[in-house]
């Protein structure tokens, strides 16, 4: 594509120094997200999904820090920003949505106070204008009777409504990029689909780029355009949703699909990947997945870990599944 | 909310009744009041007459009830030592204690909250660490020692401030105040610091802990992710949430300031109710002791009630009279 992506992550490495050595929760991760596109990020717990999102928005908790790589927001490098310049970007050009809407909102401030504060911070509007804009933002995310509800406190909303408020807050200054870290995990199943549909609609209408972290392959299949599969801090596979879901290239992705109840794939029974993801402090040499991989050869066990670039295509794998065969592996 | 407040008031009344019982028991069981009131040359007839006069021959419950009736009207009888109504003596002494408690309460509250916030948001700074270490010393030193050290430095060595008494006071008829004269204000400084220091370090540590806790919450992280300024995050988003638990403790501390005033008043010979109580103990002046006990407990209970109401004012989640929407 010739258009500059809204978010471009290049060979990002995040490290945590500990007494037992340096851990790499994010290791040489690269991906792009274009305007109006949703990139789904999946992977087991501890794979480094949140860490990647936090690195992008500059909210890594000490002692984790970016040690190498680049993060470009519409072409501008932002990975070295700190303090005031970084703060001005947050909310204004990139927003974040957290998992739990119950704890994401300040219980002692009304929804309107939290919205107008954010709007005034970034757009410098008068009180009256900011309030009108806040009401519009609430209406846009589907809060009924926004004009009356704006002066309510967060506890007066249900979980799903609160997540809508959170989305309104993240979007009220019209950022180009939204990082949504498991935005539906804490919600009722019936509400989950509504929130995903809302995100999808806002993404399309406003041309926002969305990084959608989730455990739910159903959500990925439903909402994402592209999907990134993470394993032990590394990108295992990156590609269009259709390709990755229908014919996974990395054996880990294939295993992940086989262990996910997804009606659309039409598989007969669930299969578990044997073993578990290694701890960051005890990663094996070579490909981090090889101890659990049926296709592993000696080549996978030695040398550097493959990356998507070195794996030559979609998957960071020396022996990727052939595109045609992957459908018969089940 | 109304039901809750009614329940709290009810509880408060029970507490006061129990304290009243203790105070009443002091009359009954600590020494014989008749003994105390009659001199050496008493006859059996005198004793009988007085017993009847005081109602001591009636049963316990009736006597307790009568005691409460009197207490509610502010009548605690005559001081054994001064022979004057206890209520008069208390009213005379109260302004001194209340002014001292007010000033040291303000010192504790303002200083404690300010230092607590500072040490929380600069938790890695040198100044913050020094303050934290200093506060440990502040908590562990006994009040009287701090008072004596202050007297030694500022009165004896430097000669800047008086070491005892209340200075010149202005009589407003119903209240005597030291706020209006220079010597009155100067006399306040050392005792107020002595009395407030301990509470200040307590409040500071509490505010710091709460603030650090709050700063780890998701909504603070979310506020950061929205690009809200540090200042607003600290003082608008975090401080308010910090204050909810701080208020309870602080409220109770204000009560204990009045109680702790006993020590400070003794060290500085401050003519308040605390000193009055200490003198009363020395002379086994039971009416004064009982009245002091009742007064302190009324204050404690009253402060507690006010604290509960403040809770409602600060935390919208407790105001259930509003309709929660779903
Ligand atoms: N302070 C720390 N010290 C050591 N390891 C840490 C620290 N913080 C995070 N990690 C590790 O970093 C890794 C990445 O964590 P991250 O939160 O990004 O996982 P995730 O993919 O978001 O998982 P989940 O699905 O559970 O949210 C985890 O293995 C975690 O144990
Ligand atoms: Mg996570």
XYZ file of C-alpha atoms and ligand atoms in Angstrom:
688
model
C 0.000 0.000 0.000
C 1.211 3.468 -0.731
C -0.706 5.306 1.990
C 1.214 5.851 5.216
C -0.242 3.558 7.854
C -1.749 5.224 10.922
C 0.314 2.993 13.145
C 3.524 1.385 12.121
C 5.435 -0.725 14.624
C 8.935 -1.697 13.515
C 11.019 -4.373 15.246
C 9.753 -3.290 18.635
C 11.524 -4.726 21.653
C 10.318 -4.158 25.214
C 12.571 -5.311 28.016
C 12.172 -5.758 31.750
C 15.383 -5.914 33.747
C 15.019 -8.339 36.652
C 17.421 -9.855 39.140
C 17.538 -13.033 37.084
C 18.329 -11.288 33.834
C 16.545 -9.248 31.224
C 13.101 -10.417 30.079
C 11.670 -9.576 26.675
C 7.878 -9.527 26.860
C 7.849 -7.992 23.367
C 10.474 -9.225 20.942
C 10.980 -7.821 17.426
C 7.321 -7.171 16.750
C 6.378 -5.382 13.503
C 2.988 -4.558 12.089
C 1.023 -1.781 10.389
C -2.539 -0.634 10.866
C -4.178 1.517 8.239
C -6.946 4.041 8.616
C -10.357 2.390 8.976
C -8.772 -0.960 9.654
C -9.015 -3.260 12.656
C -6.021 -5.360 13.547
C -6.919 -8.189 15.872
C -4.182 -9.325 18.254
C -4.542 -12.811 19.724
C -2.404 -15.119 21.769
C -2.315 -16.965 25.062
C -2.254 -15.127 28.363
C 1.195 -13.623 28.880
C 2.025 -13.547 25.176
C 2.743 -9.817 25.352
C -0.392 -8.406 23.781
C -1.100 -5.789 26.438
C 2.580 -4.973 26.708
C 2.663 -4.137 22.995
C -0.410 -1.918 23.281
C 0.964 -0.149 26.349
C 4.272 0.441 24.594
C 2.475 2.110 21.697
C 0.570 4.544 23.901
C 3.557 5.101 26.170
C 2.019 3.614 29.299
C 4.548 0.904 30.084
C 4.863 0.372 33.822
C 8.297 0.483 35.304
C 10.676 -1.201 34.901
C 9.486 -2.273 31.447
C 10.779 -0.036 28.654
C 11.260 0.090 24.910
C 14.865 -0.752 24.182
C 14.806 -0.888 20.420
C 12.587 -0.527 17.400
C 10.301 2.212 16.190
C 6.688 3.227 16.611
C 5.404 5.584 13.930
C 2.084 7.383 14.235
C 1.093 8.473 10.733
C 4.760 8.428 9.873
C 5.985 10.365 12.923
C 8.231 8.527 15.355
C 6.657 8.570 18.826
C 8.549 5.869 20.693
C 11.033 8.346 22.145
C 8.475 10.900 23.292
C 8.098 11.503 26.998
C 6.380 13.890 29.358
C 4.400 16.770 27.919
C 4.657 15.975 24.162
C 3.568 12.410 24.828
C 0.697 13.535 27.022
C -0.562 15.835 24.289
C -0.661 12.916 21.855
C -2.606 10.676 24.198
C -6.315 11.151 23.905
C -5.840 13.583 21.040
C -4.244 11.302 18.468
C -4.391 7.895 20.088
C -6.820 6.538 22.625
C -7.027 3.433 24.741
C -9.918 1.298 25.944
C -9.372 -1.026 28.873
C -10.848 -4.341 29.770
C -12.986 -3.479 32.722
C -15.483 -0.632 32.323
C -16.347 -0.889 36.016
C -12.911 0.314 37.040
C -12.014 2.504 34.056
C -14.202 5.396 35.108
C -13.536 7.631 38.068
C -16.380 6.875 40.488
C -16.426 10.347 41.999
C -16.714 12.386 38.814
C -19.786 12.483 36.617
C -19.559 11.102 33.124
C -19.947 14.637 31.820
C -17.108 15.955 33.976
C -14.770 13.269 32.683
C -15.803 13.883 29.079
C -15.616 17.669 29.130
C -12.267 17.563 30.894
C -10.843 15.415 28.104
C -12.456 17.497 25.375
C -11.281 20.793 26.813
C -7.799 19.443 27.348
C -7.346 18.606 23.686
C -9.709 20.839 21.784
C -9.749 23.971 23.945
C -13.500 24.539 23.724
C -15.629 26.723 25.995
C -17.593 25.020 28.761
C -20.849 25.123 26.835
C -19.301 23.865 23.599
C -17.429 21.102 25.386
C -20.645 20.008 27.052
C -22.506 19.867 23.774
C -19.718 17.906 22.275
C -19.769 15.522 25.219
C -23.487 14.961 24.709
C -22.877 14.322 21.017
C -20.128 11.842 21.897
C -22.480 9.955 24.205
C -25.192 9.928 21.560
C -22.753 8.611 19.035
C -21.890 5.581 21.140
C -25.574 4.872 21.633
C -26.351 6.146 25.122
C -30.071 6.881 25.172
C -31.189 10.256 26.566
C -27.598 11.466 26.611
C -28.614 14.996 27.543
C -30.102 13.740 30.801
C -27.583 11.015 31.535
C -24.522 13.194 31.112
C -24.669 14.352 34.722
C -24.907 10.825 36.071
C -22.109 9.086 37.888
C -20.540 5.943 36.417
C -22.228 3.651 38.941
C -25.584 4.703 37.572
C -24.831 2.956 34.272
C -24.864 -0.754 33.523
C -21.647 -2.519 32.479
C -22.350 -2.360 28.769
C -23.385 1.286 28.972
C -20.246 2.041 30.933
C -18.100 0.501 28.243
C -19.916 2.734 25.756
C -19.028 5.702 27.948
C -15.414 4.511 28.005
C -15.428 4.348 24.209
C -16.933 7.830 24.037
C -14.140 9.044 26.308
C -11.454 7.407 24.212
C -12.912 8.853 21.021
C -14.110 12.286 22.122
C -11.023 14.125 20.898
C -11.118 12.200 17.603
C -7.889 10.212 17.708
C -6.534 8.413 14.641
C -5.721 5.277 16.578
C -7.543 3.299 19.239
C -5.976 0.522 21.250
C -8.688 -1.671 22.703
C -7.281 -4.157 25.217
C -9.871 -6.907 25.614
C -12.746 -4.416 25.573
C -15.445 -7.059 25.902
C -13.876 -9.646 28.188
C -15.508 -8.250 31.309
C -18.936 -7.888 29.703
C -22.010 -10.041 29.384
C -22.003 -12.193 26.270
C -25.114 -10.462 24.998
C -23.463 -7.068 25.334
C -20.145 -8.129 23.818
C -21.472 -8.255 20.270
C -23.004 -4.791 20.637
C -19.755 -3.272 21.803
C -17.796 -4.932 18.990
C -20.358 -3.745 16.455
C -20.058 -0.235 17.882
C -16.266 -0.279 17.623
C -16.495 -1.560 14.104
C -18.970 1.124 13.100
C -16.909 3.952 14.603
C -13.798 2.581 12.950
C -15.453 2.570 9.533
C -17.255 5.889 9.881
C -14.349 7.847 11.240
C -11.502 6.021 9.595
C -9.912 5.241 12.954
C -7.232 2.564 13.061
C -7.971 0.020 15.780
C -5.702 -2.429 17.545
C -8.099 -4.922 19.077
C -6.575 -7.244 21.661
C -8.760 -10.231 22.434
C -8.859 -13.906 23.375
C -11.980 -14.467 21.404
C -11.452 -15.816 17.887
C -15.132 -15.163 17.253
C -14.554 -11.455 17.820
C -11.566 -11.552 15.474
C -13.519 -13.299 12.756
C -16.394 -10.881 13.187
C -14.599 -7.557 13.429
C -10.961 -7.655 12.397
C -9.521 -7.076 8.960
C -6.120 -8.427 9.798
C -4.892 -10.520 12.654
C -1.600 -10.785 14.501
C -0.901 -13.954 16.467
C 1.554 -13.544 19.337
C 3.487 -16.250 21.130
C 5.954 -15.660 23.963
C 6.440 -12.006 23.037
C 6.958 -12.701 19.357
C 4.736 -12.393 16.372
C 3.946 -15.886 15.143
C 1.733 -14.979 12.256
C 0.341 -11.850 10.651
C -2.132 -11.726 7.825
C -5.641 -11.103 6.604
C -8.257 -12.612 8.902
C -9.682 -14.860 6.210
C -6.307 -16.342 5.386
C -5.143 -16.794 8.948
C -8.415 -18.289 10.168
C -9.155 -20.488 7.165
C -5.651 -21.645 6.432
C -3.212 -20.920 9.216
C 0.405 -20.929 8.207
C 2.110 -21.159 11.604
C 1.603 -24.451 13.435
C 0.801 -22.451 16.591
C -1.994 -20.607 14.814
C -3.313 -23.901 13.524
C -3.280 -25.264 17.051
C -4.990 -22.123 18.359
C -7.737 -22.456 15.749
C -8.198 -26.121 16.502
C -8.637 -25.316 20.193
C -11.203 -22.574 19.566
C -14.873 -23.388 19.290
C -15.667 -21.597 16.061
C -18.790 -22.710 14.281
C -17.781 -21.003 11.064
C -14.771 -23.258 10.661
C -16.984 -26.300 11.032
C -14.534 -28.406 12.949
C -15.757 -31.486 14.729
C -14.034 -31.381 18.073
C -11.656 -29.184 20.018
C -8.007 -30.048 20.224
C -5.569 -28.762 22.778
C -2.007 -27.813 22.024
C 0.124 -30.079 24.214
C 2.246 -28.325 26.848
C 2.089 -24.671 27.789
C 3.734 -21.436 26.786
C 7.227 -21.162 28.305
C 7.951 -18.511 30.902
C 9.798 -15.470 29.600
C 12.818 -16.269 31.741
C 13.083 -19.789 30.319
C 12.580 -19.462 26.581
C 14.067 -22.299 24.546
C 16.661 -21.604 21.852
C 15.450 -21.249 18.335
C 11.726 -21.044 17.749
C 9.956 -20.538 21.095
C 7.176 -22.876 19.984
C 9.310 -25.862 18.985
C 8.867 -27.934 22.177
C 5.113 -28.055 21.480
C 5.314 -28.338 17.717
C 4.732 -31.547 15.770
C 6.596 -30.219 12.784
C 9.721 -29.175 14.651
C 13.065 -30.300 13.285
C 16.593 -29.844 14.587
C 16.757 -26.678 12.566
C 13.969 -25.184 14.726
C 15.838 -25.921 17.951
C 19.037 -24.057 17.238
C 20.044 -20.684 15.944
C 18.022 -17.492 16.264
C 14.282 -17.473 16.566
C 12.600 -16.988 13.197
C 10.765 -13.730 12.552
C 8.089 -13.130 9.997
C 10.671 -11.563 7.705
C 13.113 -14.442 8.119
C 10.301 -16.996 7.932
C 9.670 -15.599 4.513
C 6.059 -14.535 4.470
C 3.130 -14.631 6.769
C 4.449 -16.781 9.575
C 7.569 -16.760 11.708
C 8.172 -20.403 10.982
C 10.813 -22.435 9.215
C 8.338 -25.127 8.218
C 5.053 -23.307 7.680
C 1.934 -25.252 6.842
C 1.258 -25.171 3.147
C -1.752 -23.072 2.342
C -3.710 -25.877 0.688
C -2.870 -28.558 3.217
C -3.905 -26.596 6.275
C -7.575 -27.311 5.666
C -7.007 -31.031 5.716
C -4.868 -31.019 8.849
C -8.007 -31.146 10.952
C -29.886 7.082 53.559
C -32.387 8.413 56.075
C -32.761 4.947 57.586
C -28.996 4.703 57.806
C -28.703 8.039 59.572
C -31.428 7.083 62.020
C -29.597 3.879 62.774
C -26.361 5.778 63.327
C -28.034 8.250 65.679
C -29.543 5.331 67.560
C -26.133 3.697 67.894
C -24.665 6.969 69.121
C -27.286 7.219 71.842
C -26.429 3.703 73.010
C -22.760 4.553 73.177
C -23.534 7.623 75.242
C -25.735 5.603 77.597
C -22.915 3.153 78.196
C -20.406 5.916 78.854
C -22.968 7.524 81.111
C -23.177 4.268 83.031
C -19.425 4.260 83.525
C -19.466 7.855 84.698
C -22.349 7.135 87.026
C -20.598 4.070 88.403
C -17.661 6.230 89.362
C -19.956 8.085 91.754
C -21.330 4.894 93.152
C -18.267 2.781 93.491
C -15.169 4.981 93.596
C -15.288 6.125 97.152
C -18.473 6.938 99.004
C -19.957 10.248 97.908
C -21.413 10.767 101.351
C -17.972 10.291 102.804
C -16.614 12.760 100.364
C -19.189 15.409 101.019
C -19.494 15.321 104.774
C -16.663 16.384 106.953
C -15.063 14.465 109.834
C -17.689 15.416 112.421
C -20.699 13.680 110.978
C -23.458 11.878 112.701
C -25.360 8.849 111.548
C -28.367 11.165 111.137
C -26.389 13.430 108.818
C -25.441 10.466 106.699
C -28.984 9.176 106.497
C -30.304 12.589 105.599
C -27.746 13.112 102.842
C -28.319 9.633 101.454
C -31.961 10.406 101.138
C -31.294 13.835 99.693
C -29.007 12.369 97.043
C -31.410 9.539 96.370
C -28.806 6.961 97.236
C -31.354 4.774 99.000
C -33.285 4.218 95.800
C -32.574 1.381 93.419
C -29.770 1.451 90.876
C -31.832 1.969 87.749
C -33.754 4.860 89.222
C -30.538 6.492 90.341
C -28.981 6.012 86.917
C -32.028 7.508 85.259
C -31.882 10.513 87.554
C -28.191 10.923 86.823
C -28.890 10.916 83.084
C -31.689 13.432 83.500
C -29.347 15.758 85.304
C -26.500 15.152 82.858
C -28.626 15.990 79.848
C -29.399 19.318 81.504
C -25.691 19.842 82.000
C -25.952 19.357 85.748
C -23.122 17.290 87.187
C -23.332 18.567 90.698
C -20.669 20.455 92.627
C -16.954 19.970 92.303
C -15.648 18.348 95.511
C -12.576 20.510 95.363
C -13.879 23.905 94.284
C -17.413 23.635 95.636
C -18.755 25.225 92.450
C -21.046 23.669 89.811
C -18.986 21.433 87.559
C -20.760 22.712 84.478
C -19.596 26.270 85.211
C -16.009 25.159 85.617
C -16.103 23.188 82.374
C -17.608 26.046 80.403
C -14.894 28.304 81.757
C -12.142 25.938 80.720
C -13.549 24.737 77.429
C -12.519 27.665 75.183
C -8.840 27.128 75.949
C -8.999 23.464 74.972
C -11.151 24.000 71.909
C -8.927 26.748 70.558
C -5.862 24.593 71.086
C -7.545 21.573 69.470
C -8.787 23.651 66.553
C -5.374 25.083 65.747
C -3.538 21.790 66.110
C -6.277 19.999 64.169
C -5.801 22.452 61.322
C -2.038 22.021 61.469
C -2.456 18.245 61.404
C -5.012 18.244 58.619
C -3.425 20.775 56.274
C 0.137 19.656 56.953
C -0.779 15.978 56.831
C -2.680 16.139 53.553
C -0.100 18.372 51.868
C 2.846 16.248 52.961
C 0.955 13.034 52.180
C 0.286 14.138 48.617
C 3.832 15.363 48.210
C 5.426 12.141 49.429
C 3.063 10.092 47.266
C 3.665 11.849 43.968
C 7.380 12.343 44.544
C 7.803 8.948 46.107
C 11.285 8.461 44.698
C 12.547 11.956 45.574
C 15.075 12.651 48.322
C 12.829 15.158 50.085
C 9.953 12.691 50.207
C 12.157 10.002 51.679
C 13.522 12.386 54.290
C 10.001 13.356 55.289
C 8.976 9.711 55.557
C 11.923 8.908 57.795
C 11.241 12.005 59.867
C 7.634 11.006 60.269
C 8.661 7.653 61.729
C 10.501 9.532 64.440
C 7.482 11.785 64.889
C 5.207 8.816 65.435
C 7.492 7.054 67.859
C 8.399 9.985 70.121
C 6.008 10.497 73.014
C 4.083 13.764 72.975
C 5.451 15.055 76.253
C 9.005 14.619 74.996
C 8.301 16.631 71.877
C 6.738 19.306 74.063
C 9.733 19.427 76.345
C 12.181 19.574 73.441
C 10.204 22.410 71.864
C 10.139 24.287 75.174
C 13.855 23.779 75.584
C 14.701 25.052 72.106
C 12.199 27.854 71.577
C 11.599 29.077 75.124
C 14.693 28.315 77.118
C 17.460 28.609 74.526
C 16.039 31.013 71.947
C 13.526 32.727 74.221
C 11.132 33.345 71.333
C 7.984 31.801 72.682
C 6.424 31.372 76.110
C 6.772 27.960 77.719
C 3.504 27.875 79.634
C 0.064 29.395 79.971
C -2.282 30.906 77.487
C -0.917 34.427 77.298
C -3.261 37.372 77.352
C -6.850 36.412 76.632
C -9.795 38.540 75.573
C -13.065 37.922 77.360
C -16.005 37.993 75.006
C -18.477 37.320 77.781
C -19.376 33.771 76.788
C -15.951 32.849 75.461
C -12.358 33.717 76.236
C -10.075 33.790 73.242
C -6.340 33.954 72.788
C -6.675 34.613 69.089
C -6.924 38.388 69.453
C -3.711 39.219 71.252
C -0.117 38.753 70.145
C 0.863 37.071 73.385
C -2.165 34.769 73.107
C -1.180 33.708 69.621
C 2.456 33.250 70.574
C 1.451 31.077 73.500
C -0.592 28.892 71.166
C 2.232 27.974 68.792
C 4.237 25.460 70.802
C 1.318 23.567 72.371
C -0.517 23.430 69.043
C 2.499 21.969 67.271
C 3.104 19.507 70.070
C -0.473 18.335 70.038
C -0.837 18.292 66.246
C 2.454 16.676 65.274
C 1.482 13.106 66.007
C -1.848 13.394 64.209
C -0.140 15.141 61.337
C 2.277 12.276 60.764
C -0.586 9.804 61.008
C -2.669 11.690 58.466
C 0.347 12.145 56.227
C 1.119 8.439 56.165
C -2.505 7.591 55.602
C -2.897 10.063 52.748
C 0.307 8.794 51.173
C -0.725 5.149 51.323
C -4.207 5.853 50.016
C -2.930 8.121 47.283
C -0.407 5.542 46.070
C -3.190 2.990 46.082
C -5.506 5.233 44.095
C -2.782 6.136 41.609
C -2.602 2.467 40.669
C -6.277 2.279 39.810
C -7.519 1.682 36.288
C -9.332 4.992 36.094
C -6.093 6.849 36.767
C -4.439 4.854 34.006
C -7.360 5.605 31.744
C -7.115 9.309 32.598
C -3.421 9.172 31.678
C -4.282 7.397 28.426
C -6.626 10.281 27.617
C -3.861 12.815 28.047
C -5.198 14.428 31.215
C -2.601 16.668 32.849
C -0.602 15.404 35.817
C -1.950 18.186 37.992
C -5.522 17.249 37.285
C -4.776 13.559 37.698
C -3.258 14.175 41.105
C -5.574 16.783 42.521
C -8.859 16.115 40.761
C -8.925 12.426 40.000
C -6.752 10.963 42.737
C -7.127 13.307 45.706
C -10.897 13.099 45.874
C -10.795 9.318 45.909
C -8.063 9.435 48.513
C -10.105 11.625 50.822
C -12.994 9.195 51.261
C -11.145 6.849 53.605
C -8.965 9.633 54.977
C -11.992 11.490 56.279
C -13.030 8.773 58.698
C -9.652 8.420 60.270
C -9.084 12.143 60.332
C -12.432 12.690 61.992
C -11.604 10.210 64.697
C -8.196 11.821 65.072
C -9.805 15.181 65.746
C -11.662 13.536 68.591
C -8.485 12.094 69.963
C -6.768 15.466 69.701
C -9.135 16.708 72.376
C -8.451 13.621 74.444
C -4.686 13.794 73.904
C -4.793 17.425 74.944
C -4.510 16.178 78.523
C -0.794 15.545 78.089
C -0.025 18.683 76.138
C -2.014 20.821 78.535
C -0.097 19.362 81.433
C 3.278 19.973 79.811
C 2.424 23.556 78.896
C 0.196 24.255 81.916
C -2.508 25.158 79.422
C -5.643 26.112 81.381
C -8.051 23.848 79.513
C -10.299 20.936 80.424
C -7.444 18.449 80.081
C -5.471 20.114 82.840
C -8.687 20.376 84.824
C -9.145 16.622 84.470
C -5.612 15.834 85.559
C -6.054 18.000 88.640
C -9.398 16.365 89.284
C -7.786 12.940 89.194
C -5.206 14.044 91.723
C -7.917 15.172 94.119
C -10.374 12.374 93.274
C -12.845 15.062 92.230
C -15.371 12.562 90.864
C -18.023 14.988 89.546
C -15.415 16.753 87.437
C -14.007 13.466 86.171
C -17.450 12.150 85.278
C -18.430 15.340 83.525
C -15.183 15.348 81.540
C -15.763 11.758 80.489
C -19.278 12.550 79.332
C -18.160 15.632 77.475
C -15.375 13.841 75.612
C -17.668 10.996 74.605
C -20.334 13.392 73.349
C -17.647 15.028 71.233
C -16.380 11.713 69.870
C -19.838 10.519 68.985
C -20.757 13.858 67.457
C -17.611 13.910 65.328
C -18.317 10.367 64.201
C -21.771 11.336 63.052
C -20.471 14.328 61.142
C -17.833 12.140 59.501
C -20.509 9.749 58.312
C -22.455 12.586 56.773
C -19.328 13.878 55.019
C -19.013 10.446 53.455
C -22.327 10.973 51.772
C -21.335 14.407 50.596
C -18.163 13.125 48.935
C -19.114 9.736 47.541
C -22.025 9.757 45.110
C -22.269 5.956 45.247
C -23.632 6.198 48.773
C -26.392 8.583 47.795
C -28.876 5.898 46.968
C -31.816 8.248 46.832
C -30.929 8.891 43.180
C -32.211 6.431 40.657
C -29.555 4.048 39.363
C -30.087 3.405 35.672
C -29.728 0.135 33.830
N 7.151 -6.366 36.089
C 7.259 -7.527 35.429
N 8.268 -8.391 35.727
C 8.394 -9.551 35.070
N 7.571 -9.949 34.091
C 6.551 -9.162 33.740
C 6.332 -7.893 34.398
N 5.261 -7.328 33.849
C 4.818 -8.176 32.895
N 5.588 -9.267 32.811
C 5.427 -10.376 31.867
O 5.269 -9.858 30.576
C 4.528 -10.773 29.787
C 3.557 -10.059 28.892
O 2.417 -9.671 29.607
P 1.124 -9.058 28.918
O 0.343 -8.397 29.992
O 1.509 -8.224 27.766
O 0.376 -10.364 28.426
P -0.994 -10.456 27.627
O -0.689 -11.065 26.324
O -1.676 -9.135 27.610
O -1.786 -11.487 28.511
P -3.315 -11.472 28.948
O -4.049 -12.156 27.864
O -3.316 -12.281 30.195
O -3.743 -10.058 29.150
C 3.890 -11.766 30.736
O 4.521 -12.994 30.574
C 4.196 -11.209 32.098
O 4.443 -12.253 32.991
Mg -3.430 -8.334 28.572
